[in-house]
Coordinates of C-alpha atoms and ligand atoms in Angstrom, one line a residue:
M1 CA 59.9 89.4 7.2
N2 CA 58.4 88.1 3.9
C3 CA 61.7 87.2 2.2
S4 CA 62.5 84.1 0.3
F5 CA 66.1 85.1 -0.5
A6 CA 68.3 88.1 -0.5
L7 CA 71.2 89.3 -2.6
E8 CA 74.0 91.6 -1.5
A9 CA 75.5 93.4 -4.5
N10 CA 76.8 96.6 -6.0
A11 CA 73.9 98.0 -8.1
Y12 CA 73.2 100.7 -10.6
Y13 CA 69.8 101.9 -11.7
S14 CA 68.1 105.0 -13.1
I15 CA 66.3 107.4 -10.8
S16 CA 65.6 110.0 -13.4
F17 CA 66.4 110.8 -17.1
D18 CA 69.8 112.2 -16.1
N19 CA 70.8 110.3 -13.0
V20 CA 71.9 106.8 -12.3
K21 CA 72.1 105.7 -8.7
F22 CA 75.0 103.6 -7.4
V23 CA 74.3 101.4 -4.4
E24 CA 77.4 99.9 -2.7
S25 CA 76.8 96.4 -1.3
G26 CA 73.1 96.9 -1.1
I27 CA 71.0 94.1 0.4
F28 CA 68.0 93.3 -1.8
L29 CA 65.3 91.3 -0.1
V30 CA 63.1 89.3 -2.6
N31 CA 59.7 88.1 -1.5
E32 CA 57.7 85.0 -2.5
E33 CA 55.9 86.9 -5.3
G34 CA 59.2 87.9 -6.9
F35 CA 59.1 91.6 -5.8
I36 CA 61.8 93.5 -4.0
E37 CA 60.5 93.5 -0.4
D38 CA 63.1 96.0 0.8
V39 CA 66.6 97.4 0.1
F40 CA 69.1 98.1 2.8
E41 CA 72.0 100.3 2.0
K42 CA 75.3 100.1 3.9
D43 CA 74.7 103.3 5.9
S44 CA 71.3 102.3 7.1
V45 CA 70.8 101.6 10.8
E46 CA 69.4 98.1 10.4
Y47 CA 72.0 97.0 7.8
K48 CA 74.2 95.0 10.2
S49 CA 71.5 93.2 12.1
I50 CA 69.5 92.4 8.9
R51 CA 72.7 91.0 7.3
K52 CA 73.4 88.9 10.4
K53 CA 69.9 87.5 10.5
L54 CA 69.9 86.6 6.7
V55 CA 73.3 84.9 7.1
E56 CA 72.0 82.8 10.0
D57 CA 68.9 81.8 8.0
G58 CA 71.1 80.8 5.0
K59 CA 69.2 83.3 2.8
L60 CA 71.9 85.7 1.8
R61 CA 73.9 85.4 -1.4
V62 CA 76.9 87.8 -1.7
L63 CA 78.3 89.0 -5.0
D64 CA 82.0 90.0 -5.1
D65 CA 83.1 93.4 -6.5
K66 CA 83.9 91.8 -9.9
H67 CA 80.1 91.7 -10.3
F68 CA 77.3 94.2 -10.2
I69 CA 73.6 94.2 -10.9
I70 CA 71.4 96.4 -13.1
P71 CA 67.6 96.2 -13.9
G72 CA 66.6 93.9 -16.7
F73 CA 65.9 95.8 -20.0
I74 CA 62.4 96.6 -21.4
D75 CA 62.3 96.2 -25.1
L76 CA 59.2 98.0 -26.3
H77 CA 59.0 96.9 -29.9
I78 CA 59.9 93.5 -31.4
H79 CA 58.6 91.7 -34.5
A80 CA 59.4 88.2 -33.2
P81 CA 58.4 86.5 -36.6
Q82 CA 61.0 88.6 -38.4
W83 CA 63.9 87.1 -36.4
P84 CA 64.8 84.6 -39.2
Q85 CA 65.7 87.6 -41.5
S86 CA 67.6 89.6 -38.8
G87 CA 70.8 91.0 -40.2
S88 CA 69.8 90.5 -43.8
A89 CA 67.4 92.1 -46.2
L90 CA 68.0 95.6 -45.1
D91 CA 68.7 97.0 -48.6
Q92 CA 65.3 98.5 -49.5
A93 CA 63.1 101.3 -48.4
L94 CA 60.4 100.4 -45.8
E95 CA 57.5 100.0 -48.2
V96 CA 59.5 97.7 -50.5
W97 CA 61.1 95.8 -47.6
L98 CA 57.7 94.9 -46.2
N99 CA 56.4 93.4 -49.5
K100 CA 59.6 91.9 -50.7
Y101 CA 60.9 90.2 -47.6
T102 CA 58.7 90.7 -44.5
F103 CA 55.2 89.8 -45.4
P104 CA 56.3 86.6 -47.2
L105 CA 58.2 85.6 -44.0
E106 CA 55.4 86.5 -41.6
S107 CA 52.9 84.6 -43.7
K108 CA 54.8 81.4 -42.9
F109 CA 53.7 81.5 -39.2
K110 CA 50.5 79.7 -39.8
D111 CA 52.8 76.7 -39.8
L112 CA 52.8 76.1 -36.0
E113 CA 55.9 74.0 -36.0
F114 CA 57.9 76.7 -37.7
A115 CA 56.4 79.3 -35.4
S116 CA 57.3 77.3 -32.3
E117 CA 60.9 76.9 -33.4
V118 CA 61.5 80.5 -34.3
Y119 CA 59.6 82.0 -31.3
T120 CA 61.4 79.7 -28.8
N121 CA 64.7 80.6 -30.3
F122 CA 64.1 84.3 -30.3
V123 CA 62.8 84.5 -26.7
K124 CA 65.9 82.6 -25.5
Q125 CA 68.1 85.1 -27.4
S126 CA 66.3 88.0 -26.0
L127 CA 66.7 86.6 -22.4
K128 CA 70.4 86.0 -23.0
F129 CA 70.8 89.7 -23.6
G130 CA 69.0 90.7 -20.4
T131 CA 65.6 91.6 -21.8
T132 CA 63.2 90.9 -19.0
T133 CA 60.1 92.6 -20.4
A134 CA 59.3 92.4 -24.1
M135 CA 56.5 93.9 -26.2
Y136 CA 55.9 91.8 -29.3
F137 CA 54.1 92.0 -32.7
A138 CA 53.4 88.4 -33.7
T139 CA 51.6 87.9 -37.1
I140 CA 48.0 87.9 -38.4
D141 CA 47.7 84.2 -37.4
V142 CA 45.8 83.8 -34.1
K143 CA 47.1 80.4 -33.0
S144 CA 50.8 81.1 -33.5
S145 CA 50.4 84.5 -31.9
S146 CA 48.9 82.9 -28.8
M147 CA 51.7 80.4 -28.9
L148 CA 54.2 83.2 -28.6
A149 CA 52.6 84.4 -25.4
K150 CA 52.6 80.8 -24.1
I151 CA 56.3 80.4 -24.9
C152 CA 57.2 83.6 -23.1
A153 CA 55.1 82.4 -20.1
R154 CA 57.0 79.1 -20.1
L155 CA 60.5 80.6 -20.6
G156 CA 59.9 83.2 -17.8
Q157 CA 59.9 86.4 -19.8
R158 CA 57.3 89.1 -19.0
A159 CA 55.7 89.7 -22.4
L160 CA 53.0 91.8 -24.1
V161 CA 51.9 90.1 -27.3
G162 CA 49.7 91.3 -30.2
K163 CA 48.0 89.5 -33.0
V164 CA 48.7 91.8 -35.9
V165 CA 45.7 93.4 -37.7
M166 CA 45.9 94.0 -41.4
D167 CA 42.6 94.1 -43.3
D168 CA 43.0 96.6 -46.1
K169 CA 42.6 94.8 -49.5
I170 CA 44.6 97.2 -51.5
S171 CA 47.6 97.8 -49.3
N172 CA 48.1 94.2 -48.1
P173 CA 49.0 91.2 -50.3
S174 CA 46.2 88.7 -50.8
Y175 CA 48.3 85.9 -49.2
Y176 CA 48.8 87.9 -46.0
R177 CA 45.8 89.7 -44.6
D178 CA 42.7 89.2 -42.5
E179 CA 39.6 88.5 -44.6
N180 CA 37.9 91.8 -43.7
A181 CA 37.4 94.1 -40.8
K182 CA 34.9 91.8 -39.1
D183 CA 37.3 88.9 -39.3
S184 CA 40.1 91.0 -37.8
L185 CA 37.9 92.1 -34.9
K186 CA 36.6 88.6 -34.2
K187 CA 40.2 87.2 -34.3
T188 CA 41.5 90.0 -32.1
E189 CA 38.9 89.5 -29.5
Y190 CA 39.5 85.7 -29.5
F191 CA 43.2 86.3 -29.1
I192 CA 42.7 88.7 -26.2
N193 CA 40.7 86.1 -24.3
D194 CA 43.1 83.4 -25.2
V195 CA 46.0 85.3 -23.7
L196 CA 44.0 86.6 -20.7
A197 CA 43.3 83.0 -19.8
I198 CA 47.0 82.3 -19.3
K199 CA 48.0 85.8 -18.1
D200 CA 48.3 84.7 -14.5
S201 CA 49.7 81.2 -15.2
C202 CA 53.2 82.5 -14.6
K203 CA 54.6 84.7 -11.9
Q204 CA 55.9 87.4 -14.3
K205 CA 52.6 87.5 -16.3
V206 CA 51.9 87.8 -20.1
Y207 CA 49.5 90.4 -21.6
P208 CA 47.5 90.7 -24.8
V209 CA 47.9 93.8 -26.9
I210 CA 45.5 95.3 -29.5
T211 CA 47.8 95.6 -32.6
P212 CA 46.8 97.5 -35.8
R213 CA 50.0 97.1 -37.8
F214 CA 49.9 100.7 -38.9
I215 CA 47.4 102.9 -40.5
P216 CA 48.4 102.0 -44.1
S217 CA 47.4 98.3 -43.6
C218 CA 44.1 99.0 -41.8
T219 CA 40.6 100.2 -43.0
D220 CA 38.7 102.9 -41.1
E221 CA 36.2 100.2 -40.1
V222 CA 38.8 98.1 -38.4
L223 CA 40.5 101.0 -36.6
K224 CA 37.1 102.1 -35.3
G225 CA 36.4 98.6 -34.1
L226 CA 39.7 98.2 -32.4
G227 CA 39.1 101.5 -30.6
E228 CA 35.8 100.1 -29.4
L229 CA 37.5 96.9 -28.2
A230 CA 40.0 98.9 -26.3
K231 CA 37.1 100.6 -24.5
E232 CA 35.5 97.3 -23.7
Y233 CA 38.6 95.6 -22.4
K234 CA 39.5 98.4 -20.0
G235 CA 43.3 98.8 -19.3
I236 CA 44.3 96.7 -22.3
Y237 CA 47.5 97.6 -24.1
I238 CA 47.6 99.0 -27.6
Q239 CA 50.6 99.1 -30.0
S240 CA 51.2 100.3 -33.5
H241 CA 53.6 102.3 -35.6
V242 CA 53.5 106.1 -35.8
S243 CA 55.1 108.7 -38.2
E244 CA 58.0 106.3 -39.0
S245 CA 59.2 107.3 -42.4
D246 CA 58.6 109.9 -45.1
W247 CA 56.5 107.4 -47.0
E248 CA 54.4 106.2 -44.1
H249 CA 53.9 109.7 -42.5
S250 CA 52.8 111.3 -45.8
Y251 CA 50.5 108.3 -46.7
V252 CA 48.5 109.0 -43.5
K253 CA 48.5 112.7 -44.2
E254 CA 47.1 112.2 -47.7
R255 CA 44.4 109.7 -46.5
F256 CA 43.1 111.7 -43.5
G257 CA 44.5 115.2 -44.0
I258 CA 46.0 114.9 -40.5
N259 CA 49.1 113.3 -38.9
D260 CA 49.2 109.7 -37.7
S261 CA 48.9 110.6 -34.0
F262 CA 45.7 112.6 -34.6
A263 CA 44.3 109.9 -36.8
L264 CA 44.9 107.2 -34.2
D265 CA 43.3 109.5 -31.6
S266 CA 40.2 109.9 -33.7
F267 CA 39.7 106.1 -33.5
N268 CA 40.2 106.2 -29.7
L269 CA 43.5 104.3 -30.0
L270 CA 45.6 106.6 -27.8
T271 CA 45.4 105.7 -24.2
D272 CA 47.9 105.6 -21.3
R273 CA 48.6 102.0 -22.3
T274 CA 49.4 102.8 -26.0
I275 CA 53.0 102.3 -27.2
L276 CA 53.8 103.6 -30.6
A277 CA 57.0 102.7 -32.5
H278 CA 59.3 105.2 -34.0
G279 CA 57.7 108.7 -34.2
C280 CA 60.7 110.2 -36.0
H281 CA 58.4 112.6 -37.9
L282 CA 56.2 113.7 -35.1
S283 CA 55.3 117.4 -35.1
D284 CA 55.3 119.5 -31.9
D285 CA 51.5 119.1 -31.8
D286 CA 51.7 115.3 -32.3
M287 CA 54.1 115.2 -29.3
K288 CA 51.8 117.3 -27.2
L289 CA 48.8 115.1 -28.1
L290 CA 50.6 111.9 -27.2
A291 CA 51.9 113.4 -23.9
D292 CA 48.3 114.6 -23.1
R293 CA 47.1 111.0 -23.6
S294 CA 50.0 109.6 -21.6
S295 CA 50.9 107.4 -24.5
S296 CA 54.5 106.5 -25.1
I297 CA 56.9 106.1 -28.0
A298 CA 59.2 103.1 -28.5
S299 CA 62.3 104.6 -30.0
C300 CA 64.1 102.2 -32.4
P301 CA 67.4 103.9 -33.3
I302 CA 68.9 101.0 -35.3
S303 CA 65.9 100.4 -37.5
N304 CA 65.4 104.2 -37.9
A305 CA 68.9 104.5 -39.4
Y306 CA 67.7 102.1 -42.1
F307 CA 64.1 103.1 -42.7
A308 CA 63.1 106.3 -41.0
N309 CA 64.8 109.0 -43.0
A310 CA 65.2 110.9 -39.8
V311 CA 66.4 110.7 -36.2
L312 CA 63.8 111.0 -33.4
P313 CA 64.8 114.0 -31.3
V314 CA 64.4 112.2 -28.0
K315 CA 65.5 115.0 -25.8
D316 CA 63.1 117.4 -27.3
A317 CA 60.2 114.9 -26.9
I318 CA 61.1 114.4 -23.3
D319 CA 61.2 118.1 -22.7
K320 CA 57.7 118.1 -24.1
S321 CA 56.7 115.5 -21.4
L322 CA 56.4 112.7 -23.9
N323 CA 57.6 109.4 -22.5
I324 CA 60.1 107.7 -24.7
G325 CA 61.2 104.1 -24.2
L326 CA 63.7 102.0 -26.2
A327 CA 63.4 99.0 -28.5
T328 CA 65.4 96.8 -30.8
D329 CA 62.7 96.6 -33.5
I330 CA 63.7 93.2 -34.8
S331 CA 64.2 92.9 -37.7
G332 CA 64.1 96.5 -39.0
G333 CA 66.8 96.7 -36.3
Y334 CA 69.1 93.7 -36.7
S335 CA 70.2 93.1 -33.1
P336 CA 68.2 91.5 -30.3
S337 CA 70.4 93.2 -27.8
M338 CA 69.2 96.3 -26.0
Y339 CA 72.8 97.1 -25.3
T340 CA 73.2 97.6 -29.0
A341 CA 70.1 99.8 -29.0
I342 CA 71.4 101.9 -26.2
R343 CA 74.7 102.4 -28.0
Q344 CA 73.0 103.4 -31.2
A345 CA 70.6 105.7 -29.4
I346 CA 73.6 107.7 -28.1
I347 CA 75.4 107.6 -31.5
S348 CA 72.3 108.7 -33.5
S349 CA 71.6 111.5 -31.1
R350 CA 75.1 112.8 -31.3
M351 CA 75.0 112.8 -35.1
L352 CA 71.6 114.7 -34.9
N353 CA 73.2 117.2 -32.5
D354 CA 76.3 117.9 -34.6
G355 CA 74.8 117.2 -38.1
V356 CA 76.5 115.1 -40.6
D357 CA 77.0 117.0 -43.9
P358 CA 80.6 118.5 -43.9
R359 CA 79.6 121.0 -46.6
L360 CA 77.5 122.8 -44.0
R361 CA 79.2 125.2 -41.5
S362 CA 79.7 124.0 -38.0
G363 CA 76.7 125.3 -36.0
K364 CA 74.5 125.1 -39.1
R365 CA 74.9 121.3 -39.4
G366 CA 72.9 119.9 -36.6
R367 CA 70.1 120.3 -34.1
E368 CA 71.3 121.8 -30.8
D369 CA 70.8 120.1 -27.5
S370 CA 70.0 116.7 -29.0
S371 CA 72.8 114.6 -27.6
L372 CA 71.9 111.7 -25.2
S373 CA 74.3 110.7 -22.5
L374 CA 74.7 107.1 -21.5
N375 CA 72.6 107.8 -18.4
N376 CA 69.8 109.1 -20.6
A377 CA 69.9 106.1 -22.9
F378 CA 70.0 103.7 -20.0
Y379 CA 66.9 105.4 -18.6
L380 CA 65.1 104.8 -21.9
A381 CA 65.9 101.1 -21.7
T382 CA 64.8 100.7 -18.1
L383 CA 62.7 103.1 -16.2
A384 CA 61.0 104.8 -19.2
G385 CA 59.9 101.3 -20.4
G386 CA 58.3 100.6 -17.0
K387 CA 56.6 104.0 -17.2
A388 CA 55.3 103.3 -20.7
L389 CA 53.8 100.0 -19.6
K390 CA 52.6 101.2 -16.2
L391 CA 54.3 98.2 -14.6
P392 CA 56.6 98.2 -11.6
V393 CA 59.8 97.3 -13.5
G394 CA 63.0 99.0 -14.4
K395 CA 64.2 100.1 -11.0
L396 CA 65.8 98.3 -8.1
E397 CA 63.7 99.7 -5.3
K398 CA 61.0 98.4 -2.9
D399 CA 57.9 97.0 -4.6
Y400 CA 59.5 96.7 -8.0
A401 CA 59.8 93.3 -9.7
F402 CA 63.1 91.6 -9.0
D403 CA 64.1 91.7 -12.7
I404 CA 67.9 91.9 -12.8
Q405 CA 71.0 91.2 -14.8
I406 CA 74.2 90.2 -13.1
I407 CA 77.1 91.7 -14.9
K408 CA 80.6 90.2 -14.6
I409 CA 83.6 92.5 -15.1
D410 CA 86.2 90.7 -17.1
D411 CA 88.7 91.6 -19.8
N412 CA 85.9 92.8 -22.1
I413 CA 85.6 95.7 -19.8
P414 CA 89.0 97.2 -19.1
S415 CA 89.7 98.1 -15.6
F416 CA 93.4 98.8 -15.0
Y417 CA 93.1 101.3 -12.2
K418 CA 90.6 102.5 -9.6
E419 CA 88.0 104.3 -11.7
K420 CA 87.5 108.0 -10.8
S421 CA 83.9 107.3 -10.0
N422 CA 81.7 104.3 -9.6
L423 CA 79.8 105.4 -12.7
D424 CA 82.9 105.1 -14.9
L425 CA 82.9 101.4 -14.5
F426 CA 79.1 101.2 -15.2
H427 CA 79.5 103.3 -18.4
K428 CA 82.3 101.1 -19.7
A429 CA 80.2 98.0 -19.0
I430 CA 77.1 99.2 -20.8
L431 CA 79.2 100.2 -23.9
L432 CA 81.5 97.1 -23.9
A433 CA 79.6 94.2 -22.4
E434 CA 79.2 91.1 -24.5
S435 CA 76.4 88.6 -23.9
T436 CA 79.0 86.6 -21.9
N437 CA 79.3 89.4 -19.4
I438 CA 75.6 89.0 -18.6
E439 CA 76.2 86.1 -16.3
E440 CA 72.7 85.7 -15.0
V441 CA 69.2 87.1 -15.7
W442 CA 66.4 87.0 -13.2
I443 CA 62.7 87.8 -13.8
Q444 CA 60.2 88.2 -11.0
G445 CA 62.5 86.4 -8.7
N446 CA 63.1 83.5 -11.0
R447 CA 66.5 82.8 -12.7
V448 CA 66.1 82.5 -16.5
K449 CA 69.7 82.6 -17.6
Ligands
LIG1 ZN1 57.8 97.7 -36.2

């Protein structure tokens, strides 16, 4: 058998939006390429003989029942250069926040030494919290954007990185924009090739992403050109923002007379590799269009509480066959931890469900059938992320990447009695785990924490 090592452990992973599977003392075989070669559950016929053989070969590591494994998290939307201001500067509306804090900070990344320090620091933080696949906006600067991809390649994180495109002379500050559409397109193509050249230099791979920041910062000419680039570089990823806030959503409607999603589609920017952040103001037609194109939404519940003026109705979108993954949205969201994002996704959904204005009558206050369970939110952070990226990640089954977190159960996660079901312990751990409970993180068969 093609197995470089094997791990015997209790495991939890999503098998659908509603269901998490528990595997007791499963044996996970990992091959040379870092994929799960096979999984043997306790009741399988070969379990005993496989186990005996692995022990004889010195290939089996066994975790005790104070530990369990889950898939690594997939964070679909991160502005890595905004890490220095995380946890601060959240006092303004989106359009003010960008100009007052964010663009001045992002413009500093042409300083490669500064960029290297911040990016290395952030990627390590993200790994510490169990994020094994990360989708990044860098800045408009090509060199430091490529550097982010190289840092991820070196530190072992599977990453998708975009050089940000902003060419509109009116909406972008003069100190932070591409010269013109032509300049944006030239730099984007250079960046794509720079990252493609190192894509396979690491086992877990890194990928370039076409990244118009959002419609308000881009001219028609550049959006059209990026759509053409996407056609030329078949299968390339695309990321942007969509229908995020009242201001952003109505800006696009005023400019084009149609919603964000339809505008992006008119520039051929909606493909099955397109990931759009937020989407809180998507209409039913927008959702249908995105689902038809097999594009996905990166839901950013923490950032949305600050900037979106609304809560994304995740359940409704999923009912309409739109794939929704989860994201931290550093630094609109202040925490690099996907655990925090999962918790906020559940809390926001419950507030949407029940409503929040006590002056309104119960039953008139909220939006029915909007609450997310923990299983739902865990699905968004794992399997839905893999589905969005069309990558074999987010599940602990044969042919998926061996991307895992080893969780230690200690006093942070109270366990004074035998839990009623195995899922009880899992639920407590996801809501209460601190970074210290994430004892190890593995990506594509390599240990990174
Ligand atoms: Zn964003």
